[in-house]
mmCIF file of C-alpha atoms in Angstrom:
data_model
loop_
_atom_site.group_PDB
_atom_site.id
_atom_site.type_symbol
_atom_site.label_atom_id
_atom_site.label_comp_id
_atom_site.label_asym_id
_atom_site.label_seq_id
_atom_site.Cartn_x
_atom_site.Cartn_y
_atom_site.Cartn_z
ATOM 1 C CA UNK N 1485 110.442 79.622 84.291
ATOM 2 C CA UNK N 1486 111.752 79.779 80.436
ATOM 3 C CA UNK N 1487 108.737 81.807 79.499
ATOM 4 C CA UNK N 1488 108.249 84.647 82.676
ATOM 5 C CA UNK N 1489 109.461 87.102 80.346
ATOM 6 C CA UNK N 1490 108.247 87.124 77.132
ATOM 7 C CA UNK N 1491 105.082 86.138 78.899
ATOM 8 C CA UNK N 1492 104.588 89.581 80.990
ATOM 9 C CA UNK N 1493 105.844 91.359 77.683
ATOM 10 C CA UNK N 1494 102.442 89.672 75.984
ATOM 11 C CA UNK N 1495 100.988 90.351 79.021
ATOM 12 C CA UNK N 1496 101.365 94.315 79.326
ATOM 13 C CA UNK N 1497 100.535 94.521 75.422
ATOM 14 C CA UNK N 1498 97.259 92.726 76.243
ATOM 15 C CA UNK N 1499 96.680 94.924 79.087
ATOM 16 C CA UNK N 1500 97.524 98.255 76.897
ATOM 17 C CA UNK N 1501 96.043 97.064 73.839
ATOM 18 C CA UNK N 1502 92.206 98.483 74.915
ATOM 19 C CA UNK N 1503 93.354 101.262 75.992
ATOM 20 C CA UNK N 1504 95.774 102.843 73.297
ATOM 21 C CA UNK N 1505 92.591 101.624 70.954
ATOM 22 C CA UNK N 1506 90.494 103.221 73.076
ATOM 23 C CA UNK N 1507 92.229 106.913 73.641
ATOM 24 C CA UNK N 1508 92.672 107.366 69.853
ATOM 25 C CA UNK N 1509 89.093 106.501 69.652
ATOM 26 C CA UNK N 1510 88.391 108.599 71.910
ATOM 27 C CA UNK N 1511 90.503 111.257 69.781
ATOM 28 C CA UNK N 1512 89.181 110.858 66.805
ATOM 29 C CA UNK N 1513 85.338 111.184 68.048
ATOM 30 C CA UNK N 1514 86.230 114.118 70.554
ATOM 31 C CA UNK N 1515 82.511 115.513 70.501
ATOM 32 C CA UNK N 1516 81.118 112.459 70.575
ATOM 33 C CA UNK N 1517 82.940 110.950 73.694
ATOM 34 C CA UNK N 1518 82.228 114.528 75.689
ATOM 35 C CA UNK N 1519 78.556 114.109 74.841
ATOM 36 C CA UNK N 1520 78.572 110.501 76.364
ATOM 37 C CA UNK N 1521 80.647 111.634 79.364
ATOM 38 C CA UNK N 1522 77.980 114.177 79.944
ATOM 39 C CA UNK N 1523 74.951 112.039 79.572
ATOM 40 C CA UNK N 1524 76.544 110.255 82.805
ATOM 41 C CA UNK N 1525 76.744 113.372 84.769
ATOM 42 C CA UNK N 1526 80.978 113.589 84.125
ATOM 43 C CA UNK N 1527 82.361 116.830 82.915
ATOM 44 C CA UNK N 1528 83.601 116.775 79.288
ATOM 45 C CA UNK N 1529 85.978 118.932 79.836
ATOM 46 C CA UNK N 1530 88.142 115.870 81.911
ATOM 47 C CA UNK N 1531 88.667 114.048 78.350
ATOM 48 C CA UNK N 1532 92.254 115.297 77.843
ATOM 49 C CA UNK N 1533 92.452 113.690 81.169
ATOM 50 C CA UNK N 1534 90.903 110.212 79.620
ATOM 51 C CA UNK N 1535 92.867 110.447 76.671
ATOM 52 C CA UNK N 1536 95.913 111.284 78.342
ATOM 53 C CA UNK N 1537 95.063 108.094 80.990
ATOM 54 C CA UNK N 1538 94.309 106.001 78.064
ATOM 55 C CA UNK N 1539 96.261 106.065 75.320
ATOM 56 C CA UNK N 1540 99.818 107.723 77.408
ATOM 57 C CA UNK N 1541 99.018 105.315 79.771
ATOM 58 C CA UNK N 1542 99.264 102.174 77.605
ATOM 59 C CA UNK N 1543 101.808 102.912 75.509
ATOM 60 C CA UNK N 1544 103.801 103.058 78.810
ATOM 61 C CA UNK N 1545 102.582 99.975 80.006
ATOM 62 C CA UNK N 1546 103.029 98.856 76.479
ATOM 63 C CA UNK N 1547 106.613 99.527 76.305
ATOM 64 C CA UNK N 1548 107.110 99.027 80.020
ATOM 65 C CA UNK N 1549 108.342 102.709 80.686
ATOM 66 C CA UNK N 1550 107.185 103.549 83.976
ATOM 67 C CA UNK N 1551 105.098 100.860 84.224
ATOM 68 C CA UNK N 1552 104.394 101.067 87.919
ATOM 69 C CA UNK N 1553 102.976 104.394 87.908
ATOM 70 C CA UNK N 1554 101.388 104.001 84.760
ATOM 71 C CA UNK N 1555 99.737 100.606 85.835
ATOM 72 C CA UNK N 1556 98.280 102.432 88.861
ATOM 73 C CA UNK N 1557 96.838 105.405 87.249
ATOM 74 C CA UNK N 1558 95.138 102.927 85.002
ATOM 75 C CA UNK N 1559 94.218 100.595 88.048
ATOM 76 C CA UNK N 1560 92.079 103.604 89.139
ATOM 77 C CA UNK N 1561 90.874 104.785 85.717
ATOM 78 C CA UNK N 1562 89.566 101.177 85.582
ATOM 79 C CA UNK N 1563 87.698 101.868 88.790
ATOM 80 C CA UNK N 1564 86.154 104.864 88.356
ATOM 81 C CA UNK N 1565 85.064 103.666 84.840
ATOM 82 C CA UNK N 1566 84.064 100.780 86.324
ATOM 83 C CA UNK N 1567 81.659 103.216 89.320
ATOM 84 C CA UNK N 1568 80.340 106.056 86.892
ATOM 85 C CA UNK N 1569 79.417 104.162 83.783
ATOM 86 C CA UNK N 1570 78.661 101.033 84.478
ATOM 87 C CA UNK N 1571 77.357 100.799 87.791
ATOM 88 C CA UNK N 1572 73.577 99.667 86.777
ATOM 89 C CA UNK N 1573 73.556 96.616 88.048
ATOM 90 C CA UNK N 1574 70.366 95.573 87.230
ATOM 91 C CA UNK N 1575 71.470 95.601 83.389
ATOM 92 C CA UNK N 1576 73.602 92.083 82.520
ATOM 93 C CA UNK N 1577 75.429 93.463 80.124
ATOM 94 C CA UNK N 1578 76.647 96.417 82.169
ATOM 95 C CA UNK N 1579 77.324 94.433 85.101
ATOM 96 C CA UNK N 1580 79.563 91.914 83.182
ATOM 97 C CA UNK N 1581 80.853 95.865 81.745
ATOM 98 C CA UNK N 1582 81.594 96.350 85.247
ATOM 99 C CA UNK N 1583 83.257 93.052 86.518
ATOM 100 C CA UNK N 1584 85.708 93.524 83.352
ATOM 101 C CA UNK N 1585 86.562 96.823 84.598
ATOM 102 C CA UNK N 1586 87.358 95.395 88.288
ATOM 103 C CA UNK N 1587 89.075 92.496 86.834
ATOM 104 C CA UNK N 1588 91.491 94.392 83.869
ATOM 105 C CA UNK N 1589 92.116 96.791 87.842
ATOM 106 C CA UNK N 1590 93.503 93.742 89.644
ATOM 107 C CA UNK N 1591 95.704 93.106 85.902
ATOM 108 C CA UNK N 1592 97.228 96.669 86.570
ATOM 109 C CA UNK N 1593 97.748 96.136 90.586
ATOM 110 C CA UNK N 1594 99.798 92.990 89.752
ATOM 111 C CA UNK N 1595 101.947 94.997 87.433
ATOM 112 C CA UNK N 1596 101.994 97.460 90.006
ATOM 113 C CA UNK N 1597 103.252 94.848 92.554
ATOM 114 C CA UNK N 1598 105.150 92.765 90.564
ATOM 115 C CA UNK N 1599 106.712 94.949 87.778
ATOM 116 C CA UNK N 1600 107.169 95.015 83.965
ATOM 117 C CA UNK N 1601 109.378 92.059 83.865
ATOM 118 C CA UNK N 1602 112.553 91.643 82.349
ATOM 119 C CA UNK N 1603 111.424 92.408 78.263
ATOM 120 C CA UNK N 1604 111.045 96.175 79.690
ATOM 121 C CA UNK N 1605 112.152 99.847 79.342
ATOM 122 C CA UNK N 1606 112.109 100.002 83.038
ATOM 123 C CA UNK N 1607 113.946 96.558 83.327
ATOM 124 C CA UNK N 1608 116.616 97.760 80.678
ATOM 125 C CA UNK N 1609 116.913 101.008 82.684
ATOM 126 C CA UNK N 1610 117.304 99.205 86.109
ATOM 127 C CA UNK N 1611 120.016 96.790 84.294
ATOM 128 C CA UNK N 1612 122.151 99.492 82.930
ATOM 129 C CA UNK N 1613 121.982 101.461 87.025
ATOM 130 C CA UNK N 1614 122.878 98.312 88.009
ATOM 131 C CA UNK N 1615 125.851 97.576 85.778
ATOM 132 C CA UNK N 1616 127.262 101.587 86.598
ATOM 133 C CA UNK N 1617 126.680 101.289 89.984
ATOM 134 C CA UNK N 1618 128.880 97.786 89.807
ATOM 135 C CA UNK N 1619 131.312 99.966 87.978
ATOM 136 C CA UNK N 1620 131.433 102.512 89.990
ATOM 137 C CA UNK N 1621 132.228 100.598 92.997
ATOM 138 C CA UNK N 1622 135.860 100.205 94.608
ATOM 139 C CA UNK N 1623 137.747 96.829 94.398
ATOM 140 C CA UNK N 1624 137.993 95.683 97.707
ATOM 141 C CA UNK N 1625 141.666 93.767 97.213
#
């Protein structure tokens, strides 16, 4: 297919988009985002963690460095976002809140699965390993 990569480069920017947004948000109301993690019974003192998760995560998706490991530690932030803050299923809105979460997971597991794509720091990096182990390699005349 002509488009497969630029497609899962739009892809993982889609995917990292929210949460690069999200961690310098998350930065730049510090107290704010502790105080909320609290009011759910979730120690403020994990939002380096968050952050970290967030926005380190994403840019690695973003730029597809490390993209499996990044897509699964995002896979399970999803989750557990997904279980502590918006598990009140009686509300709509955080029910639909928490189908989002579940859904954006199953984005991450196919990256996990699948990979970055081509368009890719990881792809690059697997490329150029490739080409020097090719190199490296005795002719067999």
């Amino acid at each position: 297919m002509a488009f497969r990569d630029p497609l899962a480069l739009l892809a993982r920017l889609l995917l990292a988009w929210i949460f690069i947004a999200e961690g310098l948000a998350k930065i730049r109301d510090y107290a704010g985002t502790a105080e909320y993690m609290q009011s759910y019974g979730v120690s403020g003192d994990l939002l380096p963690l968050v952050i970290l998760t967030e926005f380190g995560g994403g840019l690695l998706v973003a730029s597809g460095l490390w993209t499996r490991w990044a897509a699964l530690a995002l896979a399970g932030f999803c989750c557990l976002t997904a279980l502590f803050f918006h598990a009140n299923y009686a509300d709509p809105d955080q029910f639909i809140q928490f189908q989002k979460n579940v859904a954006i997971a199953g984005g991450f597991l196919m990256l996990v699965a699948f990979g970055p794509g081509y368009w890719s720091l990881d792809g690059l990096w697997a490329r150029r390993e490739a080409a020097g182990a090719a190199a490296r390699e005795p002719d067999m005349v």
